[in-house]
PDB file of C-alpha atoms in Angstrom:
ATOM      1  CA  MET A   1      76.155-132.376-149.867  1.00 49.00           C
ATOM      2  CA  HIS A   2      73.032-129.660-150.144  1.00 52.00           C
ATOM      3  CA  ASN A   3      74.210-129.185-154.092  1.00 53.00           C
ATOM      4  CA  HIS A   4      72.405-131.791-155.263  1.00 51.00           C
ATOM      5  CA  LEU A   5      69.470-131.376-152.217  1.00 49.00           C
ATOM      6  CA  PRO A   6      68.031-128.575-155.737  1.00 52.00           C
ATOM      7  CA  ALA A   7      68.426-131.316-157.750  1.00 50.00           C
ATOM      8  CA  LEU A   8      66.785-134.655-156.492  1.00 46.00           C
ATOM      9  CA  VAL A   9      63.264-132.315-154.994  1.00 50.00           C
ATOM     10  CA  ASP A  10      64.158-131.730-159.662  1.00 55.00           C
ATOM     11  CA  LEU A  11      64.431-135.552-160.031  1.00 48.00           C
ATOM     12  CA  HIS A  12      61.953-136.454-157.630  1.00 50.00           C
ATOM     13  CA  SER A  13      59.118-133.243-159.419  1.00 55.00           C
ATOM     14  CA  PHE A  14      60.254-134.673-162.506  1.00 49.00           C
ATOM     15  CA  ILE A  15      59.332-138.535-161.944  1.00 49.00           C
ATOM     16  CA  SER A  16      56.105-138.022-160.602  1.00 52.00           C
ATOM     17  CA  LYS A  17      55.053-135.796-162.884  1.00 52.00           C
ATOM     18  CA  ARG A  18      56.248-138.325-165.493  1.00 50.00           C
ATOM     19  CA  THR A  19      54.439-141.091-163.517  1.00 50.00           C
ATOM     20  CA  THR A  20      51.337-138.626-163.027  1.00 48.00           C
ATOM     21  CA  ALA A  21      51.653-138.520-166.934  1.00 45.00           C
ATOM     22  CA  THR A  22      52.253-141.910-167.687  1.00 43.00           C
ATOM     23  CA  VAL A  23      49.818-143.638-165.720  1.00 41.00           C
ATOM     24  CA  CYS A  24      46.822-141.355-166.714  1.00 41.00           C
ATOM     25  CA  VAL A  25      47.980-141.276-170.559  1.00 40.00           C
ATOM     26  CA  PHE A  26      47.753-145.824-169.380  1.00 41.00           C
ATOM     27  CA  LEU A  27      44.495-144.897-167.382  1.00 40.00           C
ATOM     28  CA  LEU A  28      43.090-142.996-170.887  1.00 40.00           C
ATOM     29  CA  SER A  29      44.035-146.317-172.808  1.00 41.00           C
ATOM     30  CA  SER A  30      42.928-148.441-170.383  1.00 40.00           C
ATOM     31  CA  VAL A  31      39.123-146.135-170.830  1.00 39.00           C
ATOM     32  CA  VAL A  32      39.653-146.538-174.790  1.00 37.00           C
ATOM     33  CA  PHE A  33      40.661-149.399-175.030  1.00 37.00           C
ATOM     34  CA  SER A  34      37.620-151.021-173.455  1.00 34.00           C
ATOM     35  CA  TYR A  35      35.422-148.503-175.004  1.00 35.00           C
ATOM     36  CA  THR A  36      36.860-149.966-178.438  1.00 34.00           C
ATOM     37  CA  SER A  37      36.108-153.642-177.355  1.00 37.00           C
ATOM     38  CA  MET A  38      32.838-153.391-175.853  1.00 41.00           C
ATOM     39  CA  GLY A  39      31.871-152.171-179.256  1.00 44.00           C
ATOM     40  CA  SER A  40      34.043-154.515-181.078  1.00 42.00           C
ATOM     41  CA  ASP A  41      32.171-157.325-178.985  1.00 46.00           C
ATOM     42  CA  GLN A  42      28.668-156.079-179.750  1.00 48.00           C
ATOM     43  CA  LYS A  43      28.106-157.939-183.239  1.00 62.00           C
ATOM     44  CA  THR A  44      25.656-156.674-186.663  1.00 87.00           C
ATOM     45  CA  LEU A  45      24.442-159.164-188.811  1.00 94.00           C
ATOM     46  CA  VAL A  46      23.439-158.578-191.947  1.00 94.00           C
ATOM     47  CA  PHE A  47      19.960-158.850-194.476  1.00 94.00           C
ATOM     48  CA  ALA A  48      21.771-162.098-196.255  1.00 93.00           C
ATOM     49  CA  ASP A  49      22.970-163.798-193.488  1.00 94.00           C
ATOM     50  CA  VAL A  50      18.700-163.191-191.018  1.00 95.00           C
ATOM     51  CA  ALA A  51      17.952-163.911-194.558  1.00 94.00           C
ATOM     52  CA  LYS A  52      18.913-167.952-194.963  1.00 95.00           C
ATOM     53  CA  HIS A  53      17.020-168.328-191.561  1.00 95.00           C
ATOM     54  CA  ASN A  54      13.075-168.650-193.925  1.00 95.00           C
ATOM     55  CA  LYS A  55      11.931-171.881-192.629  1.00 95.00           C
ATOM     56  CA  SER A  56       9.510-173.302-190.704  1.00 93.00           C
ATOM     57  CA  ASP A  57      12.274-175.285-188.928  1.00 95.00           C
ATOM     58  CA  ASP A  58      14.157-171.913-188.250  1.00 96.00           C
ATOM     59  CA  CYS A  59      13.150-169.247-188.571  1.00 96.00           C
ATOM     60  CA  TRP A  60      14.441-164.902-187.954  1.00 96.00           C
ATOM     61  CA  ILE A  61      12.138-161.753-187.930  1.00 96.00           C
ATOM     62  CA  ILE A  62      13.886-157.576-188.529  1.00 96.00           C
ATOM     63  CA  ILE A  63      11.778-156.119-186.562  1.00 95.00           C
ATOM     64  CA  SER A  64      12.937-152.645-186.389  1.00 94.00           C
ATOM     65  CA  GLY A  65      16.287-153.127-186.671  1.00 94.00           C
ATOM     66  CA  LYS A  66      16.784-156.213-184.670  1.00 96.00           C
ATOM     67  CA  VAL A  67      16.153-159.739-185.311  1.00 96.00           C
ATOM     68  CA  TYR A  68      14.652-162.467-183.638  1.00 97.00           C
ATOM     69  CA  ASN A  69      14.783-166.397-183.724  1.00 97.00           C
ATOM     70  CA  VAL A  70      11.254-166.686-183.235  1.00 97.00           C
ATOM     71  CA  THR A  71      11.814-170.848-184.113  1.00 96.00           C
ATOM     72  CA  SER A  72       9.654-171.862-181.758  1.00 96.00           C
ATOM     73  CA  PHE A  73       7.169-169.918-181.738  1.00 95.00           C
ATOM     74  CA  MET A  74       6.033-170.772-184.887  1.00 94.00           C
ATOM     75  CA  ASP A  75       3.526-173.237-183.527  1.00 93.00           C
ATOM     76  CA  ASP A  76       2.312-171.111-180.662  1.00 93.00           C
ATOM     77  CA  HIS A  77       1.818-167.828-183.214  1.00 93.00           C
ATOM     78  CA  PRO A  78      -1.454-166.885-182.895  1.00 91.00           C
ATOM     79  CA  GLY A  79      -2.017-166.057-186.512  1.00 90.00           C
ATOM     80  CA  GLY A  80       0.434-169.525-187.737  1.00 92.00           C
ATOM     81  CA  GLY A  81       3.557-170.055-188.210  1.00 92.00           C
ATOM     82  CA  GLU A  82       2.798-169.344-192.246  1.00 93.00           C
ATOM     83  CA  VAL A  83       2.073-165.479-190.986  1.00 93.00           C
ATOM     84  CA  MET A  84       5.410-165.738-189.772  1.00 93.00           C
ATOM     85  CA  LEU A  85       7.059-167.423-192.580  1.00 94.00           C
ATOM     86  CA  LYS A  86       5.509-164.482-195.195  1.00 93.00           C
ATOM     87  CA  VAL A  87       7.923-161.663-193.679  1.00 94.00           C
ATOM     88  CA  THR A  88      11.208-164.015-193.398  1.00 93.00           C
ATOM     89  CA  GLY A  89      13.349-161.838-196.321  1.00 90.00           C
ATOM     90  CA  ILE A  90      12.066-158.696-196.434  1.00 92.00           C
ATOM     91  CA  ASP A  91      12.145-156.084-192.992  1.00 93.00           C
ATOM     92  CA  ALA A  92       8.919-157.530-191.761  1.00 93.00           C
ATOM     93  CA  THR A  93       8.000-153.279-189.333  1.00 92.00           C
ATOM     94  CA  VAL A  94       5.759-152.265-190.989  1.00 92.00           C
ATOM     95  CA  PRO A  95       4.109-155.261-190.922  1.00 91.00           C
ATOM     96  CA  PHE A  96       4.322-156.424-187.334  1.00 92.00           C
ATOM     97  CA  SER A  97       2.696-152.796-186.620  1.00 90.00           C
ATOM     98  CA  ASP A  98      -0.199-152.645-188.836  1.00 90.00           C
ATOM     99  CA  VAL A  99      -1.661-156.300-187.130  1.00 89.00           C
ATOM    100  CA  GLY A 100      -1.207-153.906-184.158  1.00 87.00           C
ATOM    101  CA  HIS A 101      -0.116-156.581-181.288  1.00 89.00           C
ATOM    102  CA  SER A 102      -0.489-156.651-177.359  1.00 89.00           C
ATOM    103  CA  GLU A 103       1.643-155.346-175.119  1.00 90.00           C
ATOM    104  CA  LYS A 104       2.274-158.356-174.274  1.00 90.00           C
ATOM    105  CA  ALA A 105       3.154-159.526-177.837  1.00 88.00           C
ATOM    106  CA  ASN A 106       5.859-156.891-178.128  1.00 90.00           C
ATOM    107  CA  GLY A 107       7.331-157.743-173.719  1.00 91.00           C
ATOM    108  CA  MET A 108       7.471-162.117-175.139  1.00 93.00           C
ATOM    109  CA  MET A 109       9.645-160.502-177.515  1.00 94.00           C
ATOM    110  CA  GLU A 110      12.753-159.858-175.987  1.00 94.00           C
ATOM    111  CA  LYS A 111      13.130-163.185-175.696  1.00 95.00           C
ATOM    112  CA  TYR A 112      13.716-164.593-178.625  1.00 96.00           C
ATOM    113  CA  TYR A 113      15.631-161.814-179.525  1.00 96.00           C
ATOM    114  CA  VAL A 114      19.144-162.424-181.393  1.00 96.00           C
ATOM    115  CA  ASP A 115      20.893-158.531-182.542  1.00 95.00           C
ATOM    116  CA  GLU A 116      20.858-156.117-184.195  1.00 96.00           C
ATOM    117  CA  ILE A 117      20.467-155.990-188.493  1.00 95.00           C
ATOM    118  CA  ASP A 118      22.600-153.441-189.871  1.00 94.00           C
ATOM    119  CA  GLN A 119      20.366-151.834-191.564  1.00 91.00           C
ATOM    120  CA  SER A 120      22.012-150.740-194.149  1.00 91.00           C
ATOM    121  CA  THR A 121      22.550-154.257-195.543  1.00 92.00           C
ATOM    122  CA  ILE A 122      18.922-154.739-196.102  1.00 90.00           C
ATOM    123  CA  PRO A 123      17.076-154.126-200.048  1.00 89.00           C
ATOM    124  CA  VAL A 124      14.794-150.912-200.147  1.00 82.00           C
ATOM    125  CA  LYS A 125      11.472-152.048-201.475  1.00 69.00           C
ATOM    126  CA  ARG A 126       9.868-150.681-203.582  1.00 51.00           C
ATOM    127  CA  SER A 127       6.118-149.648-202.982  1.00 48.00           C
ATOM    128  CA  TYR A 128       3.298-149.123-205.671  1.00 49.00           C
ATOM    129  CA  ILE A 129       2.663-146.716-204.388  1.00 48.00           C
ATOM    130  CA  SER A 130       6.168-145.051-204.992  1.00 48.00           C
ATOM    131  CA  SER A 131       6.091-146.427-208.669  1.00 50.00           C
ATOM    132  CA  THR A 132       3.066-144.754-209.771  1.00 52.00           C
ATOM    133  CA  THR A 133       3.816-142.395-208.242  1.00 51.00           C
ATOM    134  CA  GLU A 134       7.183-142.157-210.024  1.00 52.00           C
ATOM    135  CA  LYS A 135       5.138-142.956-213.409  1.00 54.00           C
ATOM    136  CA  ILE A 136       2.742-140.402-212.938  1.00 54.00           C
ATOM    137  CA  TYR A 137       5.985-137.952-212.582  1.00 53.00           C
ATOM    138  CA  GLY A 138       7.637-139.161-215.863  1.00 55.00           C
ATOM    139  CA  LEU A 139       4.606-138.778-218.129  1.00 52.00           C
ATOM    140  CA  LYS A 140       3.949-135.448-216.946  1.00 53.00           C
ATOM    141  CA  LYS A 141       7.346-134.420-218.304  1.00 56.00           C
ATOM    142  CA  ASN A 142       6.918-136.095-221.361  1.00 62.00           C
ATOM    143  CA  PRO A 143       4.483-133.345-223.403  1.00 68.00           C
ATOM    144  CA  SER A 144       3.385-135.958-226.397  1.00 74.00           C
ATOM    145  CA  PHE A 145       1.539-138.126-223.566  1.00 71.00           C
ATOM    146  CA  VAL A 146       0.384-135.155-222.165  1.00 73.00           C
ATOM    147  CA  ILE A 147      -1.108-133.782-226.321  1.00 81.00           C
ATOM    148  CA  LYS A 148      -2.765-137.127-226.564  1.00 81.00           C
ATOM    149  CA  VAL A 149      -4.361-137.561-223.472  1.00 82.00           C
ATOM    150  CA  LEU A 150      -5.992-133.984-224.490  1.00 85.00           C
ATOM    151  CA  LEU A 151      -6.642-134.863-227.931  1.00 87.00           C
ATOM    152  CA  VAL A 152      -8.479-137.737-227.528  1.00 89.00           C
ATOM    153  CA  GLY A 153     -10.185-136.316-223.945  1.00 89.00           C
ATOM    154  CA  ILE A 154     -11.386-133.259-226.908  1.00 92.00           C
ATOM    155  CA  MET A 155     -12.650-136.286-229.051  1.00 89.00           C
ATOM    156  CA  ALA A 156     -14.892-137.984-226.228  1.00 89.00           C
ATOM    157  CA  ALA A 157     -15.787-134.448-226.019  1.00 89.00           C
ATOM    158  CA  ALA A 158     -16.925-133.335-229.214  1.00 88.00           C
ATOM    159  CA  LEU A 159     -18.447-137.094-228.816  1.00 88.00           C
ATOM    160  CA  ARG A 160     -20.625-136.783-227.229  1.00 86.00           C
ATOM    161  CA  LEU A 161     -22.026-133.586-228.259  1.00 85.00           C
ATOM    162  CA  LEU A 162     -22.867-135.391-231.755  1.00 84.00           C
ATOM    163  CA  LEU A 163     -24.620-137.770-230.069  1.00 86.00           C
ATOM    164  CA  VAL A 164     -26.727-135.330-227.466  1.00 83.00           C
ATOM    165  CA  SER A 165     -26.996-133.189-231.075  1.00 75.00           C
ATOM    166  CA  PHE A 166     -29.217-136.215-232.602  1.00 69.00           C
TER     167      PHE A 166
END
């Protein structure tokens, strides 16, 4: 009977180790599942869906990666509802910041918060400055244009000299 005692002790330690390992795996998988579930419960909106809310009776705006349903605030906005309608369908972060809203206005935003927006779905709007810069840069790469500009400049200087001498 004593011969089986070490086997029982080994069996007990095997079961204990196996149970401990199973519990650890279970706990670890539960944590991973909980973390994954938390992430999947959180929605992220896409621009195309947010842009559909562009009327005075259904107005959503995007500011700093967050979407706000400002429909109920349209009549109370100090600048008027039209101001907010103008920034639907775009990322309104810059126009919002340029106005210089008060801390009170910034604090009010929480109650209109809908969700985050997937930044990669917001179309890139080319600004006038960047497109002008690209045109100028493109002109620098075209030597025939530069030569024409120089010739016009030389001709204008020569004409001025002729007019001054008469």
